[in-house]
Short mmCIF file of C-alpha atoms (C1' of nucleotides) in Angstrom, two decimals:
data_model
loop_
_atom_site.label_atom_id
_atom_site.label_comp_id
_atom_site.label_asym_id
_atom_site.label_seq_id
_atom_site.Cartn_x
_atom_site.Cartn_y
_atom_site.Cartn_z
CA UNK Y 114 34.49 17.29 14.66
CA UNK Y 115 32.05 14.90 13.03
CA UNK Y 116 28.48 16.15 13.27
CA UNK Y 117 25.41 14.25 14.32
CA UNK Y 118 23.81 12.51 11.37
CA UNK Y 119 21.31 9.69 11.33
CA UNK Y 120 22.62 6.28 10.34
CA UNK Y 121 20.77 6.55 7.07
CA UNK Y 122 22.39 9.90 6.36
CA UNK Y 123 25.72 8.24 7.02
CA UNK Y 124 24.89 5.61 4.45
CA UNK Y 125 24.17 8.35 1.97
CA UNK Y 126 27.52 9.92 2.61
CA UNK Y 127 29.33 6.61 2.68
CA UNK Y 128 27.98 5.99 -0.78
CA UNK Y 129 29.69 9.18 -1.88
CA UNK Y 130 26.81 11.62 -1.86
CA UNK Y 131 26.72 15.03 -0.29
CA UNK Y 132 24.57 15.61 2.76
CA UNK Y 133 22.70 18.61 1.50
CA UNK Y 134 19.96 20.49 3.22
CA UNK Y 135 17.38 19.22 0.74
CA UNK Y 136 18.39 15.60 1.20
CA UNK Y 137 18.48 15.75 4.96
CA UNK Y 138 15.06 17.36 5.02
CA UNK Y 139 13.52 14.68 2.81
CA UNK Y 140 15.14 11.98 4.89
CA UNK Y 141 13.87 13.37 8.17
CA UNK Y 142 10.38 13.72 6.76
CA UNK Y 143 10.49 10.05 5.81
CA UNK Y 144 11.88 9.04 9.16
CA UNK Y 145 9.25 10.93 11.07
CA UNK Y 146 6.40 9.79 8.88
CA UNK Y 147 6.44 6.37 10.42
CA UNK Y 148 5.25 4.42 7.44
CA UNK Y 149 3.82 4.63 4.01
CA UNK Y 150 3.98 8.03 2.41
CA UNK Y 151 3.24 9.13 -1.09
CA UNK Y 152 5.50 11.52 -2.96
CA UNK Y 153 2.75 14.11 -2.62
CA UNK Y 154 2.87 13.78 1.16
CA UNK Y 155 6.62 14.05 1.18
CA UNK Y 156 6.44 17.12 -1.04
CA UNK Y 157 3.93 18.72 1.28
CA UNK Y 158 5.88 18.03 4.45
CA UNK Y 159 9.11 19.19 2.92
CA UNK Y 160 7.48 22.35 1.69
CA UNK Y 161 6.12 22.96 5.18
CA UNK Y 162 9.58 22.80 6.69
CA UNK Y 163 11.37 24.75 4.02
CA UNK Y 164 9.45 26.11 1.10
CA UNK Y 165 12.59 26.97 -0.81
CA UNK Y 166 13.33 23.32 -1.49
CA UNK Y 167 12.24 22.49 -5.02
CA UNK Y 168 10.03 19.67 -6.17
CA UNK Y 169 12.70 18.28 -8.41
CA UNK Y 170 15.11 17.83 -5.55
CA UNK Y 171 12.55 15.91 -3.59
CA UNK Y 172 12.02 13.51 -6.46
CA UNK Y 173 15.73 13.24 -7.06
CA UNK Y 174 16.23 12.40 -3.42
CA UNK Y 175 13.48 9.78 -3.44
CA UNK Y 176 15.13 8.17 -6.45
CA UNK Y 177 18.51 8.28 -4.79
CA UNK Y 178 17.24 6.76 -1.56
CA UNK Y 179 15.51 4.07 -3.57
CA UNK Y 180 18.68 3.29 -5.50
CA UNK Y 181 20.50 2.91 -2.21
CA UNK Y 182 17.76 0.65 -0.84
CA UNK Y 183 17.10 3.04 2.00
CA UNK Y 184 13.47 3.30 0.97
CA UNK Y 185 11.34 1.20 -1.27
CA UNK Y 186 8.38 2.23 -3.41
CA UNK Y 187 5.34 0.04 -2.89
CA UNK Y 188 1.90 -0.06 -4.35
CA UNK Y 189 -1.06 0.04 -2.07
CA UNK Y 190 -4.31 -0.15 -3.91
CA UNK Y 191 -4.46 3.03 -5.96
CA UNK Y 192 -2.59 3.33 -9.17
CA UNK Y 193 -0.73 6.45 -10.12
CA UNK Y 194 1.46 6.82 -7.08
CA UNK Y 195 3.66 4.52 -5.14
CA UNK Y 196 4.01 4.88 -1.39
CA UNK Y 197 7.48 4.91 0.02
CA UNK Y 198 8.49 2.84 3.00
CA UNK Y 199 11.74 2.99 4.86
CA UNK Y 200 13.54 -0.33 4.86
CA UNK Y 201 14.70 -0.28 8.48
CA UNK Y 202 17.08 -3.19 8.36
CA UNK Y 203 16.92 -3.87 4.71
CA UNK Y 204 13.54 -5.52 4.99
CA UNK Y 205 9.91 -4.69 5.42
CA UNK Y 206 6.74 -6.65 6.02
CA UNK Y 207 3.13 -5.76 6.28
CA UNK Y 208 -0.40 -6.91 5.81
CA UNK Y 209 -2.68 -4.89 3.60
CA UNK Y 210 -6.39 -5.16 4.15
CA UNK Y 211 -7.97 -5.61 0.74
CA UNK Y 212 -11.17 -4.12 2.06
CA UNK Y 213 -10.19 -0.98 3.96
CA UNK Y 214 -6.54 -0.66 2.83
CA UNK Y 215 -5.29 -0.50 6.37
CA UNK Y 216 -1.65 -1.44 6.69
CA UNK Y 217 -0.65 -3.68 9.56
CA UNK Y 218 3.03 -3.95 10.28
CA UNK Y 219 4.58 -6.97 11.89
CA UNK Y 220 8.00 -7.94 13.00
CA UNK Y 221 10.14 -10.89 12.21
CA UNK Y 222 9.47 -12.91 9.16
CA UNK Y 223 11.90 -15.79 9.42
CA UNK Y 224 13.08 -15.16 5.91
CA UNK Y 225 16.76 -15.20 6.78
CA UNK Y 226 16.98 -18.92 6.26
CA UNK Y 227 15.13 -18.74 2.99
CA UNK Y 228 17.39 -15.95 1.78
CA UNK Y 229 20.46 -17.99 2.62
CA UNK Y 230 19.11 -21.00 0.78
CA UNK Y 231 18.26 -18.94 -2.31
CA UNK Y 232 21.67 -17.28 -2.34
CA UNK Y 233 23.34 -20.66 -2.43
CA UNK Y 234 21.04 -22.33 -4.90
CA UNK Y 235 20.64 -19.45 -7.35
CA UNK Y 236 24.04 -17.85 -6.93
CA UNK Y 237 22.67 -14.48 -6.01
CA UNK Y 238 23.58 -11.98 -3.32
CA UNK Y 239 20.50 -10.71 -1.53
CA UNK Y 240 20.38 -7.49 0.38
CA UNK Y 241 16.77 -6.91 1.32
CA UNK Y 242 13.20 -7.94 0.84
CA UNK Y 243 9.60 -6.89 0.94
CA UNK Y 244 6.84 -9.17 2.11
CA UNK Y 245 3.21 -8.18 1.68
CA UNK Y 246 0.28 -10.26 2.78
CA UNK Y 247 -3.19 -9.44 1.47
CA UNK Y 248 -6.38 -10.23 3.24
CA UNK Y 249 -8.99 -8.94 5.62
CA UNK Y 250 -8.02 -7.20 8.83
CA UNK Y 251 -9.71 -7.90 12.14
CA UNK Y 252 -12.18 -5.07 11.67
CA UNK Y 253 -13.19 -6.25 8.22
CA UNK Y 254 -13.32 -10.00 8.83
CA UNK X 77 -24.20 -23.29 -23.68
CA UNK X 78 -21.54 -21.87 -21.46
CA UNK X 79 -18.53 -20.81 -23.46
CA UNK X 80 -14.89 -21.44 -22.69
CA UNK X 81 -13.50 -18.79 -20.42
CA UNK X 82 -10.34 -18.82 -18.40
CA UNK X 83 -10.74 -19.23 -14.65
CA UNK X 84 -9.76 -15.62 -14.18
CA UNK X 85 -12.41 -14.51 -16.63
CA UNK X 86 -14.90 -16.55 -14.63
CA UNK X 87 -13.86 -14.68 -11.54
CA UNK X 88 -14.53 -11.43 -13.33
CA UNK X 89 -17.99 -12.54 -14.27
CA UNK X 90 -18.69 -14.03 -10.88
CA UNK X 91 -17.93 -10.64 -9.39
CA UNK X 92 -20.69 -9.24 -11.54
CA UNK X 93 -18.71 -7.75 -14.42
CA UNK X 94 -19.31 -8.23 -18.11
CA UNK X 95 -16.87 -10.25 -20.14
CA UNK X 96 -16.28 -7.72 -22.86
CA UNK X 97 -13.91 -8.03 -25.76
CA UNK X 98 -11.64 -5.34 -24.30
CA UNK X 99 -11.41 -7.06 -20.93
CA UNK X 100 -10.80 -10.50 -22.34
CA UNK X 101 -8.07 -9.13 -24.58
CA UNK X 102 -6.29 -7.41 -21.71
CA UNK X 103 -6.57 -10.53 -19.62
CA UNK X 104 -5.14 -12.78 -22.28
CA UNK X 105 -2.26 -10.38 -22.87
CA UNK X 106 -1.49 -10.56 -19.17
CA UNK X 107 -1.80 -14.33 -19.10
CA UNK X 108 0.47 -14.79 -22.07
CA UNK X 109 3.03 -12.28 -20.90
CA UNK X 110 4.28 -14.65 -18.29
CA UNK X 111 5.41 -12.12 -15.77
CA UNK X 112 6.00 -8.49 -15.13
CA UNK X 113 4.48 -6.13 -17.61
CA UNK X 114 4.15 -2.40 -17.54
CA UNK X 115 0.97 -0.67 -18.58
CA UNK X 116 2.84 0.51 -21.66
CA UNK X 117 3.56 -3.07 -22.64
CA UNK X 118 -0.01 -4.10 -22.08
CA UNK X 119 -1.20 -1.16 -24.17
CA UNK X 120 1.14 -2.14 -26.96
CA UNK X 121 0.16 -5.80 -26.99
CA UNK X 122 -3.51 -4.99 -26.82
CA UNK X 123 -3.17 -2.54 -29.64
CA UNK X 124 -1.39 -5.17 -31.70
CA UNK X 125 -4.25 -7.59 -31.32
CA UNK X 126 -7.03 -5.13 -31.80
CA UNK X 127 -6.22 -1.52 -32.46
CA UNK X 128 -9.79 -0.42 -31.92
CA UNK X 129 -9.54 -1.01 -28.18
CA UNK X 130 -9.01 2.29 -26.43
CA UNK X 131 -6.31 3.20 -23.93
CA UNK X 132 -8.87 4.11 -21.32
CA UNK X 133 -10.43 0.66 -21.36
CA UNK X 134 -7.05 -0.92 -20.84
CA UNK X 135 -6.43 1.21 -17.78
CA UNK X 136 -9.94 0.62 -16.52
CA UNK X 137 -9.40 -3.11 -16.89
CA UNK X 138 -6.06 -3.01 -15.09
CA UNK X 139 -7.72 -1.16 -12.23
CA UNK X 140 -10.57 -3.63 -12.15
CA UNK X 141 -8.27 -6.65 -12.15
CA UNK X 142 -6.26 -5.06 -9.39
CA UNK X 143 -9.38 -4.41 -7.33
CA UNK X 144 -10.30 -8.07 -7.71
CA UNK X 145 -6.79 -9.16 -6.71
CA UNK X 146 -6.31 -10.91 -10.02
CA UNK X 147 -3.22 -8.86 -10.70
CA UNK X 148 -1.02 -6.79 -8.45
CA UNK X 149 0.96 -3.66 -9.25
CA UNK X 150 4.55 -4.02 -8.21
CA UNK X 151 7.52 -1.80 -8.30
CA UNK X 152 10.61 -2.68 -10.25
CA UNK X 153 13.22 0.05 -10.19
CA UNK X 154 11.87 2.83 -12.39
CA UNK X 155 9.43 5.31 -11.01
CA UNK X 156 6.46 6.46 -12.96
CA UNK X 157 5.14 3.02 -13.84
CA UNK X 158 4.27 -0.07 -11.90
CA UNK X 159 4.61 -3.48 -13.45
CA UNK X 160 1.68 -5.81 -13.15
CA UNK X 161 1.99 -9.42 -12.09
CA UNK X 162 -0.69 -12.04 -12.15
CA UNK X 163 -1.30 -13.54 -8.75
CA UNK X 164 -1.48 -17.17 -9.96
CA UNK X 165 -2.50 -18.96 -6.80
CA UNK X 166 -2.86 -15.99 -4.59
CA UNK X 167 0.85 -15.61 -4.16
CA UNK X 168 3.93 -14.53 -6.02
CA UNK X 169 7.65 -14.49 -5.31
CA UNK X 170 10.64 -13.22 -7.13
CA UNK X 171 14.09 -11.81 -6.82
CA UNK X 172 14.84 -8.48 -8.45
CA UNK X 173 18.41 -7.68 -9.37
CA UNK X 174 19.08 -4.17 -8.19
CA UNK X 175 21.78 -3.81 -10.82
CA UNK X 176 20.27 -5.11 -14.06
CA UNK X 177 16.62 -5.34 -12.99
CA UNK X 178 16.35 -8.95 -14.07
CA UNK X 179 13.52 -10.78 -12.37
CA UNK X 180 14.17 -14.28 -11.12
CA UNK X 181 11.14 -16.32 -10.19
CA UNK X 182 11.25 -19.07 -7.66
CA UNK X 183 8.81 -21.55 -6.30
CA UNK X 184 7.78 -22.36 -2.81
CA UNK X 185 8.28 -19.88 -0.11
CA UNK X 186 7.22 -21.71 3.01
CA UNK X 187 5.02 -18.85 4.02
CA UNK X 188 1.97 -20.97 4.68
CA UNK X 189 3.00 -21.54 8.26
CA UNK X 190 3.75 -17.89 8.80
CA UNK X 191 0.42 -16.90 7.33
CA UNK X 192 -1.37 -19.29 9.66
CA UNK X 193 0.45 -17.91 12.65
CA UNK X 194 -0.33 -14.31 11.70
CA UNK X 195 -3.98 -15.10 11.12
CA UNK X 196 -4.27 -16.47 14.60
CA UNK X 197 -2.23 -13.85 16.37
CA UNK X 198 -3.56 -10.77 14.60
CA UNK X 199 -7.09 -11.98 13.91
CA UNK X 200 -6.87 -11.44 10.19
CA UNK X 201 -7.91 -13.57 7.24
CA UNK X 202 -5.14 -13.72 4.65
CA UNK X 203 -5.73 -14.59 1.03
CA UNK X 204 -2.48 -13.96 -0.77
CA UNK X 205 0.97 -12.51 -0.62
CA UNK X 206 3.83 -11.03 -2.53
CA UNK X 207 7.44 -11.64 -1.63
CA UNK X 208 10.22 -9.69 -3.30
CA UNK X 209 13.89 -10.15 -2.60
CA UNK X 210 16.37 -7.52 -3.74
CA UNK X 211 19.99 -8.12 -4.50
CA UNK X 212 22.49 -8.98 -7.18
CA UNK X 213 21.84 -11.77 -9.63
CA UNK X 214 24.47 -14.32 -10.61
CA UNK X 215 25.57 -12.27 -13.64
CA UNK X 216 25.99 -9.11 -11.60
CA UNK X 217 27.62 -10.55 -8.48
"C1'" DT M 57 38.33 24.58 -5.44
"C1'" DT M 58 35.24 22.08 -7.86
"C1'" DA M 59 32.35 18.14 -8.77
"C1'" DG M 60 28.12 17.49 -7.36
"C1'" DA M 61 23.61 19.23 -6.09
"C1'" DT M 62 20.13 22.72 -6.37
"C1'" DG M 63 15.81 25.48 -7.76
"C1'" DC M 64 13.22 26.98 -11.24
"C1'" DA M 65 10.07 26.55 -15.10
"C1'" DA M 66 9.05 24.31 -19.07
"C1'" DA M 67 8.47 19.81 -21.21
"C1'" DT M 68 7.01 15.13 -20.98
"C1'" DA M 69 4.82 11.17 -19.62
"C1'" DG M 70 1.17 8.50 -17.81
"C1'" DT M 71 -3.45 8.19 -16.43
"C1'" DT M 72 -8.25 9.71 -15.89
"C1'" DT M 73 -12.65 11.81 -17.16
"C1'" DG M 74 -16.99 13.21 -19.66
"C1'" DC M 75 -20.00 11.85 -22.85
"C1'" DA M 76 -22.37 9.91 -26.80
"C1'" DT M 77 -22.51 5.24 -28.47
"C1'" DT M 78 -22.28 0.29 -28.23
"C1'" DT M 79 -22.62 -4.30 -26.07
"C1'" DG M 80 -23.24 -8.31 -22.88
"C1'" DT M 81 -26.63 -10.65 -20.44
"C1'" DA D 138 -34.29 -3.79 -22.76
"C1'" DC D 139 -31.05 -1.53 -20.31
"C1'" DA D 140 -27.35 -1.15 -17.10
"C1'" DA D 141 -22.79 -1.51 -17.83
"C1'" DA D 142 -18.83 -0.77 -20.60
"C1'" DT D 143 -16.69 1.34 -24.49
"C1'" DG D 144 -13.74 4.59 -27.49
"C1'" DC D 145 -12.44 8.99 -28.21
"C1'" DA D 146 -10.09 13.20 -27.15
"C1'" DA D 147 -9.38 16.55 -24.01
"C1'" DA D 148 -8.02 17.48 -19.26
"C1'" DC D 149 -5.12 16.37 -15.45
"C1'" DT D 150 -1.51 15.11 -12.55
"C1'" DA D 151 2.81 13.44 -11.48
"C1'" DT D 152 7.46 13.30 -12.64
"C1'" DT D 153 11.59 14.63 -15.31
"C1'" DT D 154 14.86 17.61 -17.69
"C1'" DG D 155 17.98 21.54 -18.96
"C1'" DC D 156 20.51 24.96 -17.25
"C1'" DA D 157 22.52 28.72 -14.62
"C1'" DT D 158 23.62 29.06 -9.81
"C1'" DC D 159 25.06 27.48 -5.44
"C1'" DT D 160 27.38 24.54 -1.86
"C1'" DA D 161 29.43 20.60 0.78
"C1'" DA D 162 33.63 18.57 1.29
#
DNA sequence: TTAGATGCAAATAGTTTGCATTTGT
DNA sequence: ACAAATGCAAACTATTTGCATCTAA
């Protein structure tokens, strides 16, 4: 019988990768994190759930998920480490406060039409996007 | 008499920072690079122009320019290093080919209206944005 | 069964720091 | 004049790699 796997896990398998314990653990950490996580945070959470999972596998999984466009590394303010965001439907949008670094998520971006226009005009095939606005949040205005 | 400095250099000074040789060199490398450069590329170019400028100053300048929103670290495929883009008019848009990593720039994004709507609805004050599309370029389709 | 994935530890980047010295204003 | 910024080199931290072993399909 087919087991219960998250849709993202299915995508992993559909792409021809094995659903290993290490990968499923990293994925569930990301899914339960609800937002922007650094590799250090992922490492810590993974280690908390199963300390036998090695660092290298976590990084390999992050790279794999990135290659499959399941997550996307993003830079928020500090250098040295990207934060990873899940790309729920192949896209992601947020506002980053340039003063306090708070991240404000928002829904719909109306970029579908723009994507369609670009695909036609530039002969490309788009599969996802990231939209970041920078400015001051309500608390910092 | 006031010397000739680029508008971005002015912004640096206006923010209370000294216009040192190291900073001006990094800035002009970025301005002449016309796009996405990694720290390694900046280091190399800077070293080519003046090998007495130290690595540390280059990194310190990249951090400073980022803090002032003059450049923005962005992620293009590889881990370990962000690429820096100038934020010409407070915004930047491009398409990144997920296969060959080519970067395709495009103009107008029609986000002005969206920004206005978000400002009103979320009580924020936006000053810039970054829009990245991911997909296959014409050569890789 | 077996290609693919893993964990480990060592190697490799990439970036930052401390401090004496120099420089922009 | 003097706070701010620099260059150097050493210290750090984050990520990657090689390889023998293990495991999902």
